[in-house]
Tab-separated table of C-alpha atoms in Angstrom:
chain	number	residue	atom	x	y	z
A	1	MET	CA	0.000	0.000	0.000
A	2	SER	CA	1.439	3.392	-0.971
A	3	GLU	CA	1.687	6.347	1.383
A	4	ASN	CA	-1.346	7.898	-0.325
A	5	GLN	CA	-3.551	4.893	0.332
A	6	GLY	CA	-6.080	4.858	3.143
A	7	PRO	CA	-7.164	1.713	4.967
A	8	SER	CA	-9.921	1.122	2.452
A	9	GLY	CA	-8.654	2.858	-0.682
A	10	PRO	CA	-6.852	5.968	-1.926
A	11	ARG	CA	-6.597	8.908	0.417
A	12	GLU	CA	-8.599	11.901	-0.716
A	13	GLY	CA	-5.554	14.123	-0.424
A	14	ALA	CA	-1.894	13.220	-0.283
A	15	PRO	CA	-0.376	13.979	3.131
A	16	GLY	CA	1.832	17.021	3.491
A	17	GLY	CA	5.527	16.982	4.262
A	18	GLU	CA	5.157	15.931	7.877
A	19	GLY	CA	2.616	13.306	6.866
A	20	ARG	CA	4.919	11.865	4.221
A	21	GLU	CA	7.689	11.696	6.807
A	22	LEU	CA	5.452	9.894	9.293
A	23	ALA	CA	4.226	7.437	6.647
A	24	ALA	CA	7.809	6.728	5.616
A	25	ARG	CA	8.830	6.243	9.258
A	26	ALA	CA	5.949	3.796	9.770
A	27	ARG	CA	7.142	1.759	6.786
A	28	GLN	CA	10.695	1.745	8.143
A	29	LEU	CA	9.530	0.645	11.593
A	30	ASP	CA	7.563	-2.210	10.000
A	31	ALA	CA	10.649	-3.273	8.048
A	32	GLU	CA	12.645	-3.430	11.306
A	33	ASP	CA	9.894	-5.011	13.427
A	34	VAL	CA	11.038	-8.335	14.917
A	35	LEU	CA	7.402	-9.227	15.610
A	36	GLY	CA	6.151	-8.323	12.135
A	37	VAL	CA	6.198	-11.939	10.913
A	38	LEU	CA	3.604	-12.828	13.551
A	39	ARG	CA	0.911	-10.946	11.661
A	40	ASP	CA	0.576	-13.957	9.348
A	41	ARG	CA	-0.541	-16.039	12.331
A	42	PHE	CA	-3.883	-14.179	12.320
A	43	VAL	CA	-6.887	-13.854	10.027
A	44	LEU	CA	-6.829	-10.198	8.965
A	45	ASP	CA	-8.029	-8.035	6.096
A	46	ASP	CA	-7.569	-4.430	4.959
A	47	THR	CA	-9.367	-3.113	8.043
A	48	VAL	CA	-7.195	-1.307	10.562
A	49	TYR	CA	-8.209	-3.251	13.654
A	50	LEU	CA	-7.463	-1.353	16.871
A	51	ASP	CA	-10.007	-3.012	19.143
A	52	GLY	CA	-7.949	-5.966	20.335
A	53	ASN	CA	-8.362	-4.619	23.869
A	54	SER	CA	-12.013	-5.705	23.533
A	55	LEU	CA	-11.769	-8.750	21.251
A	56	GLY	CA	-8.564	-10.084	19.747
A	57	ALA	CA	-8.301	-11.136	16.113
A	58	LEU	CA	-8.750	-14.776	15.093
A	59	PRO	CA	-5.511	-16.813	15.132
A	60	ARG	CA	-5.181	-19.019	12.057
A	61	ALA	CA	-4.593	-22.125	14.169
A	62	VAL	CA	-8.055	-22.025	15.753
A	63	PRO	CA	-10.525	-23.043	12.986
A	64	GLY	CA	-8.718	-26.264	12.090
A	65	ARG	CA	-8.232	-27.224	15.724
A	66	ILE	CA	-11.889	-26.700	16.580
A	67	ALA	CA	-12.987	-28.571	13.455
A	68	ASP	CA	-10.935	-31.536	14.655
A	69	VAL	CA	-12.306	-31.270	18.197
A	70	ILE	CA	-15.859	-31.333	16.885
A	71	ALA	CA	-15.518	-33.919	14.136
A	72	ARG	CA	-13.034	-36.344	15.671
A	73	GLU	CA	-12.741	-35.810	19.419
A	74	TRP	CA	-16.449	-35.194	20.016
A	75	GLY	CA	-17.888	-36.832	16.908
A	76	GLU	CA	-15.843	-40.058	16.938
A	77	LEU	CA	-14.148	-40.507	20.301
A	78	ARG	CA	-17.011	-38.960	22.231
A	79	ILE	CA	-16.703	-39.654	25.986
A	80	ARG	CA	-13.243	-41.185	25.475
A	81	SER	CA	-11.861	-37.727	24.729
A	82	TRP	CA	-11.973	-36.789	28.398
A	83	THR	CA	-8.953	-39.046	28.842
A	84	GLU	CA	-7.616	-39.887	25.374
A	85	SER	CA	-7.729	-36.293	24.073
A	86	GLY	CA	-6.758	-34.659	27.349
A	87	TRP	CA	-10.002	-32.815	27.970
A	88	TRP	CA	-9.908	-33.484	31.695
A	89	THR	CA	-6.529	-31.832	32.248
A	90	ALA	CA	-7.110	-28.889	29.891
A	91	PRO	CA	-7.803	-26.230	32.599
A	92	GLU	CA	-4.378	-26.578	34.209
A	93	ARG	CA	-2.594	-27.404	30.921
A	94	VAL	CA	-3.834	-24.213	29.283
A	95	GLY	CA	-3.113	-22.380	32.525
A	96	ASP	CA	0.522	-23.410	32.195
A	97	LYS	CA	0.568	-21.915	28.677
A	98	ILE	CA	-0.725	-18.582	30.012
A	99	ALA	CA	1.598	-18.611	33.038
A	100	PRO	CA	4.795	-17.352	31.312
A	101	LEU	CA	2.851	-14.489	29.736
A	102	ILE	CA	1.975	-13.173	33.213
A	103	GLY	CA	5.228	-14.062	34.935
A	104	ALA	CA	4.087	-17.214	36.725
A	105	ALA	CA	5.640	-20.639	37.108
A	106	PRO	CA	3.749	-23.797	36.113
A	107	GLY	CA	1.079	-24.959	38.528
A	108	ARG	CA	-0.114	-21.488	39.533
A	109	VAL	CA	-2.776	-20.734	36.906
A	110	VAL	CA	-6.011	-22.571	36.150
A	111	VAL	CA	-8.348	-21.695	33.275
A	112	GLY	CA	-12.130	-21.879	33.420
A	113	ASP	CA	-15.289	-19.892	34.148
A	114	SER	CA	-15.706	-16.175	33.425
A	115	THR	CA	-13.692	-13.247	34.714
A	116	SER	CA	-16.552	-12.335	37.043
A	117	VAL	CA	-16.666	-15.816	38.555
A	118	ASN	CA	-12.905	-15.825	39.067
A	119	ILE	CA	-12.998	-12.396	40.705
A	120	PHE	CA	-15.594	-13.789	43.107
A	121	LYS	CA	-13.372	-16.790	43.879
A	122	ALA	CA	-10.330	-14.585	44.397
A	123	VAL	CA	-12.006	-11.957	46.588
A	124	VAL	CA	-13.928	-14.343	48.825
A	125	GLY	CA	-10.993	-16.753	48.972
A	126	GLY	CA	-8.721	-13.826	49.845
A	127	VAL	CA	-10.998	-12.607	52.624
A	128	ARG	CA	-11.017	-16.104	54.099
A	129	MET	CA	-7.213	-16.039	54.227
A	130	ALA	CA	-7.045	-12.538	55.717
A	131	GLY	CA	-6.193	-11.954	59.332
A	132	LYS	CA	-8.799	-11.677	62.072
A	133	GLY	CA	-10.140	-8.222	62.692
A	134	CYS	CA	-10.260	-7.198	59.025
A	135	THR	CA	-13.307	-5.100	58.263
A	136	GLU	CA	-12.843	-3.789	54.732
A	137	ILE	CA	-12.013	-4.503	51.123
A	138	LEU	CA	-10.340	-1.760	49.111
A	139	VAL	CA	-11.483	-1.453	45.506
A	140	ASP	CA	-9.904	0.513	42.700
A	141	ALA	CA	-12.137	3.608	42.503
A	142	ALA	CA	-11.940	3.620	38.682
A	143	THR	CA	-12.495	-0.113	38.381
A	144	PHE	CA	-14.398	-1.868	35.638
A	145	PRO	CA	-17.988	-1.934	36.973
A	146	THR	CA	-18.225	-5.723	37.320
A	147	ASP	CA	-15.221	-5.787	39.660
A	148	GLY	CA	-17.037	-3.376	41.951
A	149	TYR	CA	-20.284	-5.308	41.760
A	150	ILE	CA	-18.560	-8.573	42.670
A	151	ALA	CA	-16.532	-6.980	45.460
A	152	ARG	CA	-19.650	-5.505	47.050
A	153	SER	CA	-21.478	-8.822	46.845
A	154	ALA	CA	-18.483	-10.606	48.377
A	155	ALA	CA	-18.341	-7.985	51.121
A	156	ARG	CA	-22.006	-8.509	51.997
A	157	MET	CA	-21.457	-12.259	52.192
A	158	THR	CA	-18.391	-11.964	54.422
A	159	GLY	CA	-19.537	-9.101	56.633
A	160	LEU	CA	-16.983	-6.599	55.385
A	161	ALA	CA	-17.329	-3.140	53.868
A	162	VAL	CA	-16.042	-1.931	50.501
A	163	ARG	CA	-14.029	1.279	50.334
A	164	PRO	CA	-13.201	2.744	46.908
A	165	VAL	CA	-9.682	4.184	46.720
A	166	GLU	CA	-7.680	5.667	43.854
A	167	PRO	CA	-4.906	3.168	43.028
A	168	ALA	CA	-2.205	5.800	43.550
A	169	GLY	CA	-3.503	6.331	47.092
A	170	ILE	CA	-3.675	2.713	48.234
A	171	ALA	CA	-0.297	2.869	50.018
A	172	GLU	CA	-1.640	5.683	52.216
A	173	GLU	CA	-5.145	4.268	52.643
A	174	VAL	CA	-4.419	0.626	53.533
A	175	THR	CA	-4.669	-0.189	57.261
A	176	GLU	CA	-4.470	-3.217	59.526
A	177	ARG	CA	-8.244	-3.543	59.034
A	178	THR	CA	-7.856	-4.083	55.272
A	179	ALA	CA	-8.318	-7.688	54.157
A	180	LEU	CA	-7.318	-7.112	50.542
A	181	ALA	CA	-7.398	-4.701	47.648
A	182	LEU	CA	-8.846	-5.488	44.217
A	183	VAL	CA	-7.027	-3.377	41.636
A	184	ASN	CA	-6.986	-3.177	37.836
A	185	HIS	CA	-3.489	-3.401	36.416
A	186	VAL	CA	-4.536	-1.155	33.509
A	187	ASP	CA	-7.476	1.243	33.671
A	188	TYR	CA	-9.942	0.052	31.020
A	189	ARG	CA	-11.085	3.577	30.183
A	190	THR	CA	-7.882	5.629	30.131
A	191	GLY	CA	-5.228	2.977	29.514
A	192	GLU	CA	-3.247	4.058	32.590
A	193	LEU	CA	-0.904	1.389	33.988
A	194	ASN	CA	-1.068	1.090	37.766
A	195	ASP	CA	1.984	0.334	39.908
A	196	LEU	CA	1.606	-3.399	40.550
A	197	PRO	CA	4.937	-3.870	42.374
A	198	GLY	CA	4.551	-0.795	44.577
A	199	ILE	CA	0.901	-1.331	45.462
A	200	THR	CA	1.466	-5.008	46.205
A	201	THR	CA	4.375	-4.178	48.522
A	202	ALA	CA	2.325	-1.516	50.319
A	203	LEU	CA	-0.542	-3.947	50.880
A	204	HIS	CA	1.769	-6.630	52.214
A	205	SER	CA	3.405	-4.129	54.577
A	206	ALA	CA	-0.009	-3.607	56.189
A	207	GLY	CA	-0.794	-7.333	56.260
A	208	ALA	CA	-3.312	-7.178	53.407
A	209	LEU	CA	-3.508	-9.291	50.253
A	210	ALA	CA	-3.187	-8.043	46.667
A	211	VAL	CA	-5.761	-9.188	44.083
A	212	TRP	CA	-5.076	-7.950	40.549
A	213	ASP	CA	-7.329	-7.791	37.500
A	214	LEU	CA	-5.090	-8.354	34.460
A	215	CYS	CA	-7.727	-8.108	31.718
A	216	HIS	CA	-6.065	-5.144	30.014
A	217	SER	CA	-2.434	-6.072	30.599
A	218	ALA	CA	-1.918	-9.815	30.061
A	219	GLY	CA	-0.510	-10.320	26.584
A	220	ALA	CA	0.427	-6.657	26.187
A	221	LEU	CA	3.146	-6.132	28.781
A	222	PRO	CA	5.169	-7.998	31.424
A	223	VAL	CA	3.228	-8.592	34.640
A	224	GLY	CA	5.625	-10.457	36.923
A	225	LEU	CA	3.168	-12.083	39.307
A	226	ASP	CA	5.709	-14.395	40.945
A	227	ALA	CA	8.507	-11.837	41.015
A	228	HIS	CA	6.323	-9.261	42.744
A	229	HIS	CA	4.715	-11.763	45.148
A	230	VAL	CA	1.161	-11.083	44.005
A	231	ASP	CA	-1.328	-13.119	46.030
A	232	LEU	CA	-4.194	-13.652	43.603
A	233	ALA	CA	-4.933	-12.498	40.073
A	234	VAL	CA	-7.605	-12.982	37.438
A	235	GLY	CA	-7.871	-12.123	33.789
A	236	CYS	CA	-9.815	-12.704	30.614
A	237	THR	CA	-8.354	-14.354	27.518
A	238	TYR	CA	-10.357	-12.822	24.672
A	239	LYS	CA	-8.475	-9.514	24.487
A	240	TYR	CA	-4.695	-9.521	23.965
A	241	LEU	CA	-4.545	-13.329	24.303
A	242	ASN	CA	-6.937	-13.685	21.326
A	243	GLY	CA	-8.923	-16.604	22.766
A	244	GLY	CA	-12.206	-15.705	21.063
A	245	PRO	CA	-15.555	-14.294	22.211
A	246	GLY	CA	-16.487	-15.576	25.645
A	247	ALA	CA	-13.209	-17.474	26.026
A	248	PRO	CA	-12.714	-18.726	29.582
A	249	ALA	CA	-10.854	-16.628	32.113
A	250	TYR	CA	-8.107	-17.712	34.490
A	251	LEU	CA	-7.236	-17.623	38.169
A	252	TYR	CA	-3.727	-17.275	39.633
A	253	VAL	CA	-2.976	-18.242	43.227
A	254	ARG	CA	0.485	-17.709	44.703
A	255	GLU	CA	2.084	-21.061	45.419
A	256	SER	CA	2.553	-20.406	49.145
A	257	LEU	CA	-1.164	-19.628	49.494
A	258	GLN	CA	-2.606	-22.520	47.519
A	259	GLU	CA	-3.077	-24.888	50.441
A	260	ARG	CA	-4.863	-22.129	52.375
A	261	PHE	CA	-7.027	-21.042	49.452
A	262	GLU	CA	-10.645	-21.955	50.118
A	263	SER	CA	-12.831	-21.416	47.075
A	264	PRO	CA	-16.364	-20.137	47.697
A	265	LEU	CA	-17.440	-22.347	44.775
A	266	PRO	CA	-16.353	-25.872	45.763
A	267	GLY	CA	-17.442	-27.772	42.684
A	268	TRP	CA	-16.901	-31.436	41.974
A	269	ASN	CA	-14.066	-30.665	39.545
A	270	SER	CA	-11.967	-29.265	42.394
A	271	HIS	CA	-12.560	-32.250	44.677
A	272	THR	CA	-9.528	-34.333	45.512
A	273	ASP	CA	-11.364	-37.398	44.147
A	274	PRO	CA	-14.050	-36.124	41.774
A	275	PHE	CA	-15.417	-39.503	40.732
A	276	ALA	CA	-15.795	-40.764	44.280
A	277	MET	CA	-18.951	-38.632	44.380
A	278	ASP	CA	-18.375	-38.089	48.098
A	279	ALA	CA	-20.995	-35.976	49.870
A	280	ALA	CA	-18.218	-34.328	51.887
A	281	TYR	CA	-16.033	-31.851	50.036
A	282	ALA	CA	-12.271	-32.320	50.188
A	283	PRO	CA	-10.306	-29.829	48.043
A	284	ALA	CA	-7.678	-31.007	45.600
A	285	ASP	CA	-4.071	-30.023	46.096
A	286	GLY	CA	-2.566	-26.931	44.521
A	287	ILE	CA	-4.136	-24.843	41.794
A	288	LEU	CA	-6.699	-27.564	40.998
A	289	ARG	CA	-8.803	-26.262	43.862
A	290	GLY	CA	-9.531	-23.234	41.672
A	291	ARG	CA	-11.628	-25.415	39.348
A	292	VAL	CA	-15.396	-25.575	39.800
A	293	GLY	CA	-17.548	-27.497	37.339
A	294	THR	CA	-17.146	-29.324	34.043
A	295	PRO	CA	-14.727	-27.381	31.787
A	296	ASP	CA	-16.140	-25.548	28.766
A	297	ILE	CA	-14.155	-27.695	26.360
A	298	LEU	CA	-14.880	-26.083	22.984
A	299	SER	CA	-13.872	-22.573	24.038
A	300	LEU	CA	-11.049	-23.887	26.219
A	301	LEU	CA	-9.458	-25.793	23.337
A	302	ALA	CA	-9.985	-22.835	20.997
A	303	LEU	CA	-7.992	-20.787	23.496
A	304	GLU	CA	-5.287	-23.433	23.642
A	305	ALA	CA	-4.903	-23.263	19.861
A	306	ALA	CA	-4.951	-19.458	19.944
A	307	LEU	CA	-2.045	-19.441	22.377
A	308	GLU	CA	0.117	-21.095	19.715
A	309	ALA	CA	0.426	-17.609	18.236
A	310	TRP	CA	2.716	-16.860	21.194
A	311	ASP	CA	5.221	-19.594	20.350
A	312	GLY	CA	8.724	-18.112	20.425
A	313	VAL	CA	7.509	-14.651	21.487
A	314	ALA	CA	9.136	-12.733	24.348
A	315	VAL	CA	6.783	-10.536	26.363
A	316	GLU	CA	9.570	-7.953	26.628
A	317	ASP	CA	9.562	-7.580	22.823
A	318	VAL	CA	5.784	-7.203	22.920
A	319	ARG	CA	6.076	-4.405	25.460
A	320	ALA	CA	8.744	-2.603	23.438
A	321	LYS	CA	6.570	-2.697	20.325
A	322	SER	CA	3.466	-1.667	22.252
A	323	LEU	CA	5.184	1.484	23.474
A	324	ALA	CA	6.552	2.211	19.995
A	325	LEU	CA	3.086	1.789	18.454
A	326	THR	CA	1.384	4.040	20.984
A	327	ASP	CA	4.168	6.638	20.721
A	328	LEU	CA	3.780	6.769	16.950
A	329	PHE	CA	0.001	6.987	17.190
A	330	LEU	CA	0.162	9.920	19.606
A	331	GLU	CA	2.679	11.666	17.351
A	332	CYS	CA	0.528	11.084	14.263
A	333	VAL	CA	-2.615	12.275	16.043
A	334	ALA	CA	-0.812	15.490	16.994
A	335	ALA	CA	0.238	15.945	13.359
A	336	TYR	CA	-2.989	14.962	11.565
A	337	VAL	CA	-5.887	15.924	13.849
A	338	PRO	CA	-6.943	19.598	13.812
A	339	ALA	CA	-5.835	21.422	16.959
A	340	GLY	CA	-8.272	21.224	19.871
A	341	ARG	CA	-10.316	18.343	18.478
A	342	VAL	CA	-9.032	15.646	20.837
A	343	ARG	CA	-7.171	15.438	24.124
A	344	PRO	CA	-5.180	12.357	25.184
A	345	VAL	CA	-6.012	10.988	28.633
A	346	THR	CA	-3.583	8.073	28.399
A	347	PRO	CA	-0.335	8.902	30.230
A	348	LEU	CA	2.616	9.903	28.056
A	349	ASP	CA	4.998	8.386	30.615
A	350	HIS	CA	5.889	4.848	29.484
A	351	ARG	CA	5.895	3.658	33.095
A	352	ARG	CA	2.217	4.543	33.400
A	353	ARG	CA	0.911	3.526	29.964
A	354	GLY	CA	-0.766	0.266	29.013
A	355	SER	CA	-1.299	-0.775	25.389
A	356	GLN	CA	-4.118	1.542	24.414
A	357	VAL	CA	-4.572	5.233	23.721
A	358	SER	CA	-7.703	7.007	24.895
A	359	LEU	CA	-8.681	10.387	23.488
A	360	VAL	CA	-11.357	12.700	24.845
A	361	CYS	CA	-13.495	13.792	21.908
A	362	SER	CA	-16.987	15.236	21.960
A	363	GLY	CA	-19.416	13.120	19.979
A	364	ALA	CA	-17.061	10.159	20.430
A	365	GLY	CA	-19.732	7.619	19.518
A	366	GLU	CA	-20.509	9.277	16.191
A	367	VAL	CA	-16.826	9.803	15.434
A	368	MET	CA	-16.078	6.138	16.051
A	369	ASP	CA	-19.024	5.072	13.908
A	370	GLU	CA	-17.574	7.095	11.033
A	371	LEU	CA	-14.098	5.693	11.570
A	372	ILE	CA	-15.487	2.168	11.459
A	373	ARG	CA	-17.396	3.002	8.279
A	374	ARG	CA	-14.076	4.076	6.775
A	375	GLY	CA	-12.247	0.935	7.842
A	376	VAL	CA	-10.641	1.891	11.158
A	377	VAL	CA	-12.074	-0.096	14.082
A	378	GLY	CA	-11.689	1.083	17.664
A	379	ASP	CA	-14.379	1.726	20.236
A	380	PHE	CA	-15.585	4.403	22.635
A	381	ARG	CA	-16.647	4.719	26.249
A	382	HIS	CA	-19.366	7.062	27.418
A	383	PRO	CA	-19.551	9.906	27.384
A	384	ASP	CA	-16.623	11.127	25.288
A	385	VAL	CA	-13.667	8.740	25.110
A	386	LEU	CA	-12.310	7.190	21.912
A	387	ARG	CA	-10.300	4.025	22.669
A	388	PHE	CA	-7.672	2.517	20.396
A	389	GLY	CA	-6.078	-0.766	21.453
A	390	PHE	CA	-2.717	-1.899	20.069
A	391	THR	CA	-2.030	-5.638	19.892
A	392	PRO	CA	1.673	-5.967	19.064
A	393	LEU	CA	1.370	-9.477	17.639
A	394	TYR	CA	-0.560	-8.216	14.616
A	395	THR	CA	-0.820	-4.407	14.662
A	396	SER	CA	1.570	-2.761	12.203
A	397	PHE	CA	3.065	0.698	12.335
A	398	ALA	CA	1.398	1.417	8.994
A	399	ASP	CA	-1.947	0.599	10.672
A	400	VAL	CA	-1.169	3.179	13.334
A	401	GLU	CA	-0.270	5.930	10.890
A	402	ARG	CA	-3.320	5.276	8.706
A	403	ALA	CA	-5.671	5.241	11.709
A	404	ALA	CA	-4.418	8.619	12.909
A	405	TRP	CA	-4.647	10.036	9.400
A	406	MET	CA	-8.234	8.848	9.080
A	407	LEU	CA	-9.125	10.315	12.482
A	408	GLY	CA	-7.791	13.630	11.242
A	409	GLU	CA	-9.904	13.330	8.094
A	410	VAL	CA	-13.055	12.580	10.105
A	411	LEU	CA	-12.523	15.421	12.586
A	412	GLY	CA	-11.436	17.854	9.893
A	413	ALA	CA	-14.533	17.278	7.783
A	414	PRO	CA	-17.266	19.937	7.712
A	415	GLY	CA	-19.655	19.394	10.610
A	416	ALA	CA	-17.270	17.115	12.508
A	417	SER	CA	-17.589	17.049	16.279
A	418	GLY	CA	-15.384	19.358	18.306
A	419	ALA	CA	-13.121	18.557	21.201
A	420	GLY	CA	-14.360	17.457	24.578
A	421	GLY	CA	-13.439	19.146	27.835
């Protein structure tokens, strides 16, 4: 595609000098990109897809794997596949594939259920491990709504109170009465990266546990759960891990806590002897006690195939490209978008930035609709935030430059929405 091509055809006007320089720089960055070959591992088209922070693109390995699961493992082997095809052990096997992407050793991650269910397990299980005299749960004040809903429900069940706190203030707000804090590693709305090591250390200093929501960080940047002694963590797999719509989530439990972890959902799949059908519950050893019911095999095995896209990939390289992509996008937005039309709310500081860029823009919903119509897919959050997610495994620098150029075209058009406050 030439520098005068848009994501869905020729650009209406060739870019000026600065634009030509940015387009040329994007091409050079793509030529030097060590992760560029990974793009072929995904099913993509001419659309500039910048919504991988909501739903990742389809990895090429998935359709064939699922066809085999349906036709052979389910269609021919049927019940035998629980043992012969490894269905029974899939939750911990797939967990071990996710583990290195979040800085965990084998045996510390189990896959299954939704993010919401795993947050419930982690929060209630964490409260049960907390010291006597704890009266409160701290919750990230800017949290994704479901996290807050689950935390408040868990608090009602355990007799504790929920106290919303800004993540940056947790070190000052935590007390000996705090059982745990539930914090988002990356703010879903602004893309701000919270200080996982520092917050975890502050919580531990007060005797509280750290529970992290990794939905917007896993697969986009190093997490370091083991290295930073995180207690519990949860995350989805359909964003940067590209597991597909409704793909199962995962639960991490620090190894030293596993034998104390008491799940509030003691299903038969986490029993030490599931097929004994014992009326008395006895939890399995280790991370297996994070399982609940029968695994959702089709989506679980789709996720397992999707994770093949990570073969040979270093998370550190992913982080380096993520920052380079977001830097270029911010630079191109500044060059292409008329002054005053948008305002970045994602931190410029690399230490505080996830893998998305959020821009305040009045009429954000209508602007995004027009971008999508023109072949640039992001999303927006009410009332006025445009969100662009950058998945380093398949997002190119040319994608970034074209998306910013198209945003400038949309906001520079007669009647385009003005900037938000």
